[in-house]
Amino acid sequence: MSVETTETAPAPKRGMNILFGLTLLGLLLFLWLLLGLATNSFWTPNNISNLLRQGSMTAILAVGQTFVIITAGIDLSVGAVVGFTSVIVAWLLQAGVPLWASIVLTLLIGVAIGAFHGFGIVRMGLPPFIITLATLTSLRGIGLLLTNGSTISINHEGFTDFSRADFLGIPSLFWMVVLVAIPAFVFLHLSRWGRYLFAVGSNSEAARLSGVNVTRTLYLAYILSSTCAAFVGLLLASRIGIGNATQAEGWELQAIASSVIGGTSLFGAVGSVHGPLLGAFILATINNGANLLNVNSFWQRIVTGLLIIVIVYFDQLRRRSSR
Amino acid sequence: MSVETTETAPAPKRGMNILFGLTLLGLLLFLWLLLGLATNSFWTPNNISNLLRQGSMTAILAVGQTFVIITAGIDLSVGAVVGFTSVIVAWLLQAGVPLWASIVLTLLIGVAIGAFHGFGIVRMGLPPFIITLATLTSLRGIGLLLTNGSTISINHEGFTDFSRADFLGIPSLFWMVVLVAIPAFVFLHLSRWGRYLFAVGSNSEAARLSGVNVTRTLYLAYILSSTCAAFVGLLLASRIGIGNATQAEGWELQAIASSVIGGTSLFGAVGSVHGPLLGAFILATINNGANLLNVNSFWQRIVTGLLIIVIVYFDQLRRRSSR
Amino acid sequence: MSSFEELSHRHDDEARMAEPDSVPRGAPILELRGLQKKYGLVEALKPADVTFLSGEIHAIVGENGAGKSTLIKLLTGVIRRTAGEVLWCGRPVQLATPTEAISRGINAVHQEVVLCPHLSVAANMFLGDEMSRNGLMRQGAMERAAQAVLDDLGFHIPARISLGRLTIGQQQLVATARAAMRGIRFLIFDEPTAYLTRQESAELFRLIRRLREQGVTIVYISHRMEEVFELADRVSVLRDGAHVGTRLIGETSEAELVALMINRSIEQIYHKEKVPLGDVILETRGLSGPGFEDVSLSVRAGEIVGLYGLIGAGRSEFALGLYGRQPLSGGEIYWDGSKVTIGSERAAMDLGIALAPESRRDQGLCLNLPIGLNINLPVFRRLSSGIVIRRSEEAANADRQIRDLRIKTPSRRVLASAMSGGNQQKIVIGKWLSHGARLFVFDEPTVGVDVGTKAEIYRLFGQLLKNGAGIILISSYLPEVYELSDRLHVFRDGRLVASHPFRGASHEDVLTEAIGI
Amino acid sequence: AQDVTIPIIVKDTTSFYWQIVLAGARQAGKDLGVNVPELGAQSEADINGQISILENAVAGSPAAVVISPTEFKALGKPVDEAAQSVPVIGIDSSADSKAFTSFLTTDNVEGGRIAADGLAAAIKATTGKEEGEIAIITSLPGVGSLDQRREGFLDQVATKYPGLKVIADKYADGQATTGLNIMTDLITANPDLVGVFASNLIMAQGVGQAIAENKLGDKIRVIGFDSDDKTVGFLKEGVLAGLVVQDPYRMGYDGIKTALAVSKGEKVEAFVDTGANLVTQENMADPKIDALLNPKVD
Ligand SMILES: Nc1ncnc2c1ncn2[C@@H]1O[C@H](COP(=O)(O)OP(=O)(O)OP(=O)(O)O)[C@@H](O)[C@H]1O
Ligand SMILES: Nc1ncnc2c1ncn2[C@@H]1O[C@H](COP(=O)(O)OP(=O)(O)OP(=O)(O)O)[C@@H](O)[C@H]1O
Ligand SMILES: [Mg+2]
Ligand SMILES: [Mg+2]
């Protein structure tokens, strides 16, 4: 694919990113307004809390995934990493390892998995799709082996209470999104490493000849993605109070969908931090609304699929017209 | 992925394809030899029949998937299409539609789904990953809605007996692979349309400038993939005697893995028909062997993941060194 | 009849069936009436009226971004016109798709090579027009035919290997052979000699003249004035998307064309600053690596060292090896007199080496990112304090390069892909000017660059030299290296075969050394 | 008109078993004039999904909530939390919470034991003794109720049937085809296999198909779990030796009925066992069993 300009995602004009962010925000607010009119329960503090909690984990995964997609890669393993790290933290806590150490070790496992992906891609020359697909398969197996197919209970009260707690009236899970999003924003949009991610995604040879350490940049992207996934593994373990290797199945696709709905281009070099966040909460709102409206869960799937098509289509349209 | 030459798979030398095919065949035979030594039951006619049956469906899916991957696309929906069409054929047979008509209608549904993908990619400008992900989500929903979450039994004896039948001592399911593979080989390697698939995957702009109808080529690739999936849906329905929308979950990843193990490049423009067939039967052999050796099924997952890495790595090595 | 003519004949018959029109030699074959193209608000081509006569060689000249490639893309059905009319043999035609253009016998060799790297050379030449029998392709026949055509044209390229294995220059030749096979009535060349050496250019000119003899109409776009005067019958000038005139070649002069093109005059193109030479900055001793062997040369402050050679002579490989992109297999590098090892691109940059690579598409630019980001890419480290980038400096640096190099863009935020070929080249150069260094390696820096900017770039070289830098100039354009280099090295088959001081040998001698006869 | 809302939350709406539970609940809603939103995750393994659905259901301030917790430990706290605002009625499986107002379960561990008994009886009927090699195939790892069935089965075999040897303890991936493949390979590798426990509907379908394909119904006895047309058909043909059948319809129906009573402040039974039964060719004509095999799903 060396000579095609037509297929490259046309890049956004000045302010386009922000404008698209606003369009998405508009869509989200519109959905909220609609649900507020259609149900009595949507705008209750309780439900808003629920909504924020429900979107949080996908949002964090989607941010991590976005780093990888910007480099024109993909990380299919994030769901498996979430399940696997939930097992790890449960296992550590059960073994009596102090909370802080369990958390640090779990995150380090995330770093290690990301580094392994980086190694596979950079040193072994494997396509990202394949190496992360392989990890996906193997990690679930290892997690199941560790637990012998069952679950590990977590009896650390402080840990399991965390996901239910509020701070300033906002669920702690949502605060975790903020905790991830702010440094992620600084990193991607304000620091030079963020620029390097875009450059590598656009043309890694040009980036390399410009002195960008392509190897390090790729490692970084995959490590960030896996670490975000490990962090979500911690949150999930806290939320469900157990470690179970089969959890979070298919979350990688949700994360990718959120990211793309948020304007990330799968061809690389186009993306932001706020986009995937909005994408994740749009998907969460659809599910939440469908539950409140008592929509058949099968219809929910159909609608989600259609909505992905519609949103991404309009994103394409907007970009094309702004050329 | 538009501007990098470095990332495009290096173009294979003449005869390379065949050589790689032989390497893979060697690997497959080696596995068979090993299993023959390790177990008493591997080389029984019964087990060989089973093995051929077990690999058949993935093999057909992988061939269809390969057409799409050669155009530098991907079809994530094939698993969902298999589940969905198994429901459709069960439903038609239950409603008393004659067998031939049920089969034709089911295959036509496959064609329609593929055409929809083509439409989304060509006309709406959606990335293949996204449109097929959306179909995956929606189709499962529609299938579940049709069956209300349950299964539809198939009482047509001839239909369900088919998958158990043998012909010349070879299971009919494997004959179906032959039935698909021969025209697929002629199409991909000997006809000009096959060449256009490679051209579009290599550089769609160049293909367009040469007068290749890129639109039609893309439609063709996705229609072939979906139709293969619908065909597998028929075979699955025949084999398990039910229609159930949640079946074949994750088969898309197996098909993609088979294809890539068989030497197809996810960057497009590199692939064959025999490669994915061998890939599918290698994966089937791993599962069959693990069952015969009574390996813990969790280990099975781990080994599969590792094997994918190893095989694709050696493929890369071989290609790089042959530059 | 040569195999090449046979093949074009095959097309000829098909085309005649599709298009019974024919016009006598010298009569208008293609007429543009108010042809216009807009990209959003950008008017890439203002309503233009141009007439092409059957059997002529019609040159088109103009500055970078003047709209030349746009015109070609309109004629070959790559893009659709915004307004206007095209008459083919006196009748209005759509030219909406490449297929339509090809079926009328119109074809082009585009500025950027557009072929499929994974397919074989033969498959590329026959793409979209395969020989087949009973629905199956005749692969052997196509390979033989393609090989015959390539041999006939004097291109030494095997037809069976993958196109991706050839150098850009060789790929360009394949594209040429292919177009010549198909564009049997109207054939357009968009800067075909950009990546060709002089010898190859000569081959190409012979081919073009031969085609004209067969009655083919040729449109020839180039920034090299001497080529225009050598080849063309008539010449049209574009300026800022507008057609500003057409002249018979005998009735115009280089000065007039340049004046029409840029609306100002330039005194001298090869502007050579006389800078006193300083100390040796870089010295290589017996450097070897993939594609080159045993190269020893040195560069002093204030010196331009020219590397000339044919395609594949190993100059680019030498530059990449020096720059740490590819591992060296032997030899030593001395920087300011002390031995160094350069393990990575970053190490080279930190020493003070800058490399403006050969292929802007593959190595030079992140096409789907903004111009500003491209220009700043090597210097983000300098533009950052701590973690964050100082955004005002980021903007200022990009804007300065855009201004200095006269990159034709409304803003630094426009994507590099929306720029014309020449403007893209300027971005690549701007990137390294903003980085600054003590040794600049320019690999084919003026490919596709218009005369005005060329002069500008040469003046910049002078500036760099005065600041105490040294330059390695790699070029396949002999007049350029010849006139600018303080020392000219000739490469052949990966080895340095000859060296001359400034104007120390004639053009012919240098060429002979490069070819090796 | 229906201003009383009682949502029912099942484990997996894509499974037939849970559709029967929903059908029972739906009927109860019609009979009692209650609005019954039918909710549930789309996989028994999706714990987080069920927690979110519970949260959403409670946010709608219903009169009560009926739930079948997908995992014992994980749903404990969410149920505690939900019970602070509405009465919670548990069905099918239990959770680590004391907040349930009432509880209608079938004991899955007990179901596993029943399967073991059924398998032993079937093997005895064919070979004359409770001896030989047997296998268990679990549809998916990490699913609470399947774990409990496996546990009950293995425990019962170990304590009561020393002659039966579990030579394979396999996990599939929730796909009938995988069950089928595992079964055919087990047949190949273990010619002495006499019995198999396929612990849910999908596995029973796949395993049954393998037995039917190889015509081994009289040599390898298979006990399945839950029922639908397909597996009942297998039972009739003798491909399957027995099915452990619960009463999902009643669970759904009584769940809503109990919840309504609770919401009106009436006193209800704190614990009801709806039971599990072994269905074989002999007793399948029983009216009571027949009702279990043919629930009124619309
Ligand atoms: N896809 C596009 N979108 C927007 N503007 C474009 C696009 N392609 C070309 N342009 C603009 O149209 C103008 C004419 O470009 P064109 O490529 O025809 O120039 P050119 O004469 O071939 O220049 P060069 O000698 O540098 O190749 C330029 O200003 C360019 O920036
Ligand atoms: N990775 C590689 N390994 C081995 N040989 C290579 C490699 N890449 C290129 N070559 C060969 O090295 C030779 C030198 O190519 P190079 O591009 O450096 O020539 P050049 O003098 O710069 O010519 P050009 O005019 O094409 O730029 C060519 O024959 C090329 O085929
Ligand atoms: Mg141009
Ligand atoms: Mg070169």
PDB file of C-alpha atoms in Angstrom, chain A residues 95-275:
ATOM      1  CA  ALA A  95      -1.999 -14.969  48.968  1.00  0.00           C
ATOM      2  CA  GLY A  96      -1.864 -12.138  51.473  1.00  0.00           C
ATOM      3  CA  VAL A  97       0.234  -9.726  49.428  1.00  0.00           C
ATOM      4  CA  PRO A  98      -0.472  -6.174  50.639  1.00  0.00           C
ATOM      5  CA  LEU A  99      -2.916  -4.181  48.557  1.00  0.00           C
ATOM      6  CA  TRP A 100      -0.442  -1.646  47.218  1.00  0.00           C
ATOM      7  CA  ALA A 101       1.984  -4.342  46.162  1.00  0.00           C
ATOM      8  CA  SER A 102      -0.759  -6.341  44.493  1.00  0.00           C
ATOM      9  CA  ILE A 103      -1.806  -3.321  42.506  1.00  0.00           C
ATOM     10  CA  VAL A 104       1.739  -2.460  41.475  1.00  0.00           C
ATOM     11  CA  LEU A 105       2.517  -6.034  40.491  1.00  0.00           C
ATOM     12  CA  THR A 106      -0.668  -6.329  38.462  1.00  0.00           C
ATOM     13  CA  LEU A 107       0.111  -3.147  36.594  1.00  0.00           C
ATOM     14  CA  LEU A 108       3.636  -4.414  35.973  1.00  0.00           C
ATOM     15  CA  ILE A 109       2.155  -7.522  34.397  1.00  0.00           C
ATOM     16  CA  GLY A 110       0.296  -5.189  32.080  1.00  0.00           C
ATOM     17  CA  VAL A 111       3.581  -3.482  31.235  1.00  0.00           C
ATOM     18  CA  ALA A 112       5.202  -6.848  30.565  1.00  0.00           C
ATOM     19  CA  ILE A 113       2.425  -7.961  28.235  1.00  0.00           C
ATOM     20  CA  GLY A 114       2.667  -4.698  26.324  1.00  0.00           C
ATOM     21  CA  ALA A 115       6.423  -5.074  26.090  1.00  0.00           C
ATOM     22  CA  PHE A 116       5.949  -8.566  24.730  1.00  0.00           C
ATOM     23  CA  HIS A 117       3.664  -7.186  22.030  1.00  0.00           C
ATOM     24  CA  GLY A 118       6.222  -4.548  21.221  1.00  0.00           C
ATOM     25  CA  PHE A 119       8.862  -7.247  20.979  1.00  0.00           C
ATOM     26  CA  GLY A 120       6.735  -9.380  18.686  1.00  0.00           C
ATOM     27  CA  ILE A 121       5.979  -6.487  16.399  1.00  0.00           C
ATOM     28  CA  VAL A 122       9.341  -4.765  16.312  1.00  0.00           C
ATOM     29  CA  ARG A 123      11.794  -7.604  16.693  1.00  0.00           C
ATOM     30  CA  MET A 124       9.914 -10.559  15.294  1.00  0.00           C
ATOM     31  CA  GLY A 125       8.148  -8.555  12.613  1.00  0.00           C
ATOM     32  CA  LEU A 126       4.707  -9.994  13.367  1.00  0.00           C
ATOM     33  CA  PRO A 127       1.578  -8.090  12.372  1.00  0.00           C
ATOM     34  CA  PRO A 128      -0.062  -6.502  15.454  1.00  0.00           C
ATOM     35  CA  PHE A 129      -3.299  -8.317  14.687  1.00  0.00           C
ATOM     36  CA  ILE A 130      -1.560 -11.678  14.940  1.00  0.00           C
ATOM     37  CA  ILE A 131       0.614 -11.189  17.974  1.00  0.00           C
ATOM     38  CA  THR A 132      -2.233  -9.714  19.997  1.00  0.00           C
ATOM     39  CA  LEU A 133      -4.587 -12.437  18.783  1.00  0.00           C
ATOM     40  CA  ALA A 134      -2.084 -15.014  19.969  1.00  0.00           C
ATOM     41  CA  THR A 135      -1.765 -13.332  23.370  1.00  0.00           C
ATOM     42  CA  LEU A 136      -5.529 -13.191  23.603  1.00  0.00           C
ATOM     43  CA  THR A 137      -5.719 -16.943  23.138  1.00  0.00           C
ATOM     44  CA  SER A 138      -2.803 -17.823  25.393  1.00  0.00           C
ATOM     45  CA  LEU A 139      -3.589 -15.414  28.230  1.00  0.00           C
ATOM     46  CA  ARG A 140      -7.073 -16.806  28.684  1.00  0.00           C
ATOM     47  CA  GLY A 141      -5.520 -20.242  28.828  1.00  0.00           C
ATOM     48  CA  ILE A 142      -2.951 -19.215  31.431  1.00  0.00           C
ATOM     49  CA  GLY A 143      -5.589 -17.469  33.524  1.00  0.00           C
ATOM     50  CA  LEU A 144      -7.808 -20.536  33.432  1.00  0.00           C
ATOM     51  CA  LEU A 145      -4.877 -22.743  34.338  1.00  0.00           C
ATOM     52  CA  LEU A 146      -4.062 -20.539  37.331  1.00  0.00           C
ATOM     53  CA  THR A 147      -7.616 -20.717  38.615  1.00  0.00           C
ATOM     54  CA  ASN A 148      -8.264 -24.203  37.323  1.00  0.00           C
ATOM     55  CA  GLY A 149     -11.248 -22.860  35.464  1.00  0.00           C
ATOM     56  CA  SER A 150     -12.999 -21.412  38.454  1.00  0.00           C
ATOM     57  CA  THR A 151     -12.946 -18.054  40.177  1.00  0.00           C
ATOM     58  CA  ILE A 152     -10.869 -16.591  42.987  1.00  0.00           C
ATOM     59  CA  SER A 153     -12.795 -14.623  45.582  1.00  0.00           C
ATOM     60  CA  ILE A 154     -11.412 -11.371  46.854  1.00  0.00           C
ATOM     61  CA  ASN A 155     -11.965 -10.810  50.533  1.00  0.00           C
ATOM     62  CA  HIS A 156     -10.215  -7.484  50.839  1.00  0.00           C
ATOM     63  CA  GLU A 157     -13.114  -5.218  51.797  1.00  0.00           C
ATOM     64  CA  GLY A 158     -11.384  -1.957  51.039  1.00  0.00           C
ATOM     65  CA  PHE A 159     -10.544  -3.162  47.551  1.00  0.00           C
ATOM     66  CA  THR A 160     -14.013  -4.372  46.666  1.00  0.00           C
ATOM     67  CA  ASP A 161     -15.728  -1.355  48.220  1.00  0.00           C
ATOM     68  CA  PHE A 162     -13.709   1.014  46.117  1.00  0.00           C
ATOM     69  CA  SER A 163     -15.683   0.516  42.925  1.00  0.00           C
ATOM     70  CA  ARG A 164     -18.908   1.274  44.730  1.00  0.00           C
ATOM     71  CA  ALA A 165     -17.663   4.401  46.425  1.00  0.00           C
ATOM     72  CA  ASP A 166     -18.414   7.973  45.414  1.00  0.00           C
ATOM     73  CA  PHE A 167     -16.286  11.069  45.729  1.00  0.00           C
ATOM     74  CA  LEU A 168     -17.924  14.476  45.479  1.00  0.00           C
ATOM     75  CA  GLY A 169     -21.059  12.678  44.371  1.00  0.00           C
ATOM     76  CA  ILE A 170     -19.291  11.137  41.376  1.00  0.00           C
ATOM     77  CA  PRO A 171     -18.558   7.412  41.249  1.00  0.00           C
ATOM     78  CA  SER A 172     -14.959   6.540  41.944  1.00  0.00           C
ATOM     79  CA  LEU A 173     -14.817   4.529  38.709  1.00  0.00           C
ATOM     80  CA  PHE A 174     -15.440   7.696  36.775  1.00  0.00           C
ATOM     81  CA  TRP A 175     -12.707   9.443  38.704  1.00  0.00           C
ATOM     82  CA  MET A 176     -10.418   6.725  37.431  1.00  0.00           C
ATOM     83  CA  VAL A 177     -11.325   7.736  33.900  1.00  0.00           C
ATOM     84  CA  VAL A 178     -10.326  11.287  34.734  1.00  0.00           C
ATOM     85  CA  LEU A 179      -7.137  10.003  36.291  1.00  0.00           C
ATOM     86  CA  VAL A 180      -6.234   8.246  33.058  1.00  0.00           C
ATOM     87  CA  ALA A 181      -7.574  10.798  30.606  1.00  0.00           C
ATOM     88  CA  ILE A 182      -5.696  13.869  31.828  1.00  0.00           C
ATOM     89  CA  PRO A 183      -2.185  12.457  31.557  1.00  0.00           C
ATOM     90  CA  ALA A 184      -3.226  10.718  28.364  1.00  0.00           C
ATOM     91  CA  PHE A 185      -4.306  14.036  26.906  1.00  0.00           C
ATOM     92  CA  VAL A 186      -1.073  15.747  27.893  1.00  0.00           C
ATOM     93  CA  PHE A 187       0.894  12.850  26.476  1.00  0.00           C
ATOM     94  CA  LEU A 188      -0.910  12.565  23.173  1.00  0.00           C
ATOM     95  CA  HIS A 189      -1.682  16.157  22.343  1.00  0.00           C
ATOM     96  CA  LEU A 190       0.886  18.245  24.129  1.00  0.00           C
ATOM     97  CA  SER A 191       4.067  16.195  24.306  1.00  0.00           C
ATOM     98  CA  ARG A 192       6.470  15.265  21.571  1.00  0.00           C
ATOM     99  CA  TRP A 193       5.930  11.551  22.160  1.00  0.00           C
ATOM    100  CA  GLY A 194       2.330  12.027  21.148  1.00  0.00           C
ATOM    101  CA  ARG A 195       3.510  13.614  17.907  1.00  0.00           C
ATOM    102  CA  TYR A 196       5.840  10.676  17.382  1.00  0.00           C
ATOM    103  CA  LEU A 197       2.917   8.255  17.675  1.00  0.00           C
ATOM    104  CA  PHE A 198       1.144  10.094  14.886  1.00  0.00           C
ATOM    105  CA  ALA A 199       4.299  10.239  12.776  1.00  0.00           C
ATOM    106  CA  VAL A 200       4.948   6.516  13.155  1.00  0.00           C
ATOM    107  CA  GLY A 201       1.336   5.781  12.265  1.00  0.00           C
ATOM    108  CA  SER A 202       1.561   7.944   9.183  1.00  0.00           C
ATOM    109  CA  ASN A 203       4.911   6.800   7.820  1.00  0.00           C
ATOM    110  CA  SER A 204       7.274   4.941  10.063  1.00  0.00           C
ATOM    111  CA  GLU A 205      10.206   5.186   7.666  1.00  0.00           C
ATOM    112  CA  ALA A 206       9.916   8.946   7.433  1.00  0.00           C
ATOM    113  CA  ALA A 207       9.638   9.128  11.193  1.00  0.00           C
ATOM    114  CA  ARG A 208      12.722   6.989  11.620  1.00  0.00           C
ATOM    115  CA  LEU A 209      14.766   9.097   9.219  1.00  0.00           C
ATOM    116  CA  SER A 210      13.650  12.150  11.174  1.00  0.00           C
ATOM    117  CA  GLY A 211      15.287  10.747  14.259  1.00  0.00           C
ATOM    118  CA  VAL A 212      12.170   9.313  15.871  1.00  0.00           C
ATOM    119  CA  ASN A 213      12.948   6.129  17.740  1.00  0.00           C
ATOM    120  CA  VAL A 214      10.273   4.053  16.047  1.00  0.00           C
ATOM    121  CA  THR A 215      11.004   0.970  18.104  1.00  0.00           C
ATOM    122  CA  ARG A 216      10.596   2.797  21.364  1.00  0.00           C
ATOM    123  CA  THR A 217       7.469   4.535  20.158  1.00  0.00           C
ATOM    124  CA  LEU A 218       5.818   1.249  19.242  1.00  0.00           C
ATOM    125  CA  TYR A 219       6.821  -0.344  22.534  1.00  0.00           C
ATOM    126  CA  LEU A 220       5.374   2.646  24.302  1.00  0.00           C
ATOM    127  CA  ALA A 221       2.036   2.435  22.507  1.00  0.00           C
ATOM    128  CA  TYR A 222       1.521  -1.247  23.252  1.00  0.00           C
ATOM    129  CA  ILE A 223       2.719  -0.900  26.829  1.00  0.00           C
ATOM    130  CA  LEU A 224       0.297   1.942  27.410  1.00  0.00           C
ATOM    131  CA  SER A 225      -2.545  -0.086  25.972  1.00  0.00           C
ATOM    132  CA  SER A 226      -1.793  -3.180  28.037  1.00  0.00           C
ATOM    133  CA  THR A 227      -1.251  -1.149  31.168  1.00  0.00           C
ATOM    134  CA  CYS A 228      -4.596   0.560  30.708  1.00  0.00           C
ATOM    135  CA  ALA A 229      -6.068  -2.928  30.325  1.00  0.00           C
ATOM    136  CA  ALA A 230      -4.363  -4.121  33.498  1.00  0.00           C
ATOM    137  CA  PHE A 231      -5.719  -1.069  35.283  1.00  0.00           C
ATOM    138  CA  VAL A 232      -9.202  -1.961  34.062  1.00  0.00           C
ATOM    139  CA  GLY A 233      -8.539  -5.494  35.295  1.00  0.00           C
ATOM    140  CA  LEU A 234      -8.030  -4.029  38.763  1.00  0.00           C
ATOM    141  CA  LEU A 235     -11.232  -2.017  38.498  1.00  0.00           C
ATOM    142  CA  LEU A 236     -13.168  -5.038  37.254  1.00  0.00           C
ATOM    143  CA  ALA A 237     -11.862  -7.196  40.083  1.00  0.00           C
ATOM    144  CA  SER A 238     -12.908  -4.515  42.508  1.00  0.00           C
ATOM    145  CA  ARG A 239     -16.333  -4.261  40.921  1.00  0.00           C
ATOM    146  CA  ILE A 240     -17.154  -7.967  40.749  1.00  0.00           C
ATOM    147  CA  GLY A 241     -15.140  -8.984  43.802  1.00  0.00           C
ATOM    148  CA  ILE A 242     -13.607 -11.999  42.098  1.00  0.00           C
ATOM    149  CA  GLY A 243     -10.822 -12.872  39.737  1.00  0.00           C
ATOM    150  CA  ASN A 244     -11.967 -14.833  36.707  1.00  0.00           C
ATOM    151  CA  ALA A 245     -10.046 -15.405  33.524  1.00  0.00           C
ATOM    152  CA  THR A 246     -13.058 -15.574  31.242  1.00  0.00           C
ATOM    153  CA  GLN A 247     -14.288 -12.107  32.088  1.00  0.00           C
ATOM    154  CA  ALA A 248     -14.229  -9.167  29.697  1.00  0.00           C
ATOM    155  CA  GLU A 249     -14.718 -11.345  26.657  1.00  0.00           C
ATOM    156  CA  GLY A 250     -15.195  -9.217  23.587  1.00  0.00           C
ATOM    157  CA  TRP A 251     -14.233  -5.997  25.351  1.00  0.00           C
ATOM    158  CA  GLU A 252     -11.454  -5.493  22.829  1.00  0.00           C
ATOM    159  CA  LEU A 253     -14.074  -5.047  20.138  1.00  0.00           C
ATOM    160  CA  GLN A 254     -16.015  -2.626  22.299  1.00  0.00           C
ATOM    161  CA  ALA A 255     -12.862  -0.648  22.950  1.00  0.00           C
ATOM    162  CA  ILE A 256     -12.011  -0.547  19.255  1.00  0.00           C
ATOM    163  CA  ALA A 257     -15.564   0.433  18.380  1.00  0.00           C
ATOM    164  CA  SER A 258     -15.516   3.225  20.980  1.00  0.00           C
ATOM    165  CA  SER A 259     -12.257   4.480  19.631  1.00  0.00           C
ATOM    166  CA  VAL A 260     -13.448   4.476  16.030  1.00  0.00           C
ATOM    167  CA  ILE A 261     -16.770   6.071  16.932  1.00  0.00           C
ATOM    168  CA  GLY A 262     -14.631   8.689  18.629  1.00  0.00           C
ATOM    169  CA  GLY A 263     -12.997   9.509  15.316  1.00  0.00           C
ATOM    170  CA  THR A 264      -9.868   7.365  15.412  1.00  0.00           C
ATOM    171  CA  SER A 265      -8.843   6.094  11.993  1.00  0.00           C
ATOM    172  CA  LEU A 266      -7.904   2.454  11.698  1.00  0.00           C
ATOM    173  CA  PHE A 267      -5.418   3.482   8.998  1.00  0.00           C
ATOM    174  CA  GLY A 268      -3.438   5.261  11.688  1.00  0.00           C
ATOM    175  CA  ALA A 269      -2.326   8.829  12.343  1.00  0.00           C
ATOM    176  CA  VAL A 270      -5.776  10.172  13.237  1.00  0.00           C
ATOM    177  CA  GLY A 271      -7.139  10.147  16.771  1.00  0.00           C
ATOM    178  CA  SER A 272      -7.590  11.953  20.057  1.00  0.00           C
ATOM    179  CA  VAL A 273      -8.145  11.273  23.738  1.00  0.00           C
ATOM    180  CA  HIS A 274     -11.573  12.848  24.102  1.00  0.00           C
ATOM    181  CA  GLY A 275     -12.968  10.944  21.092  1.00  0.00           C
TER     182      GLY A 275
END
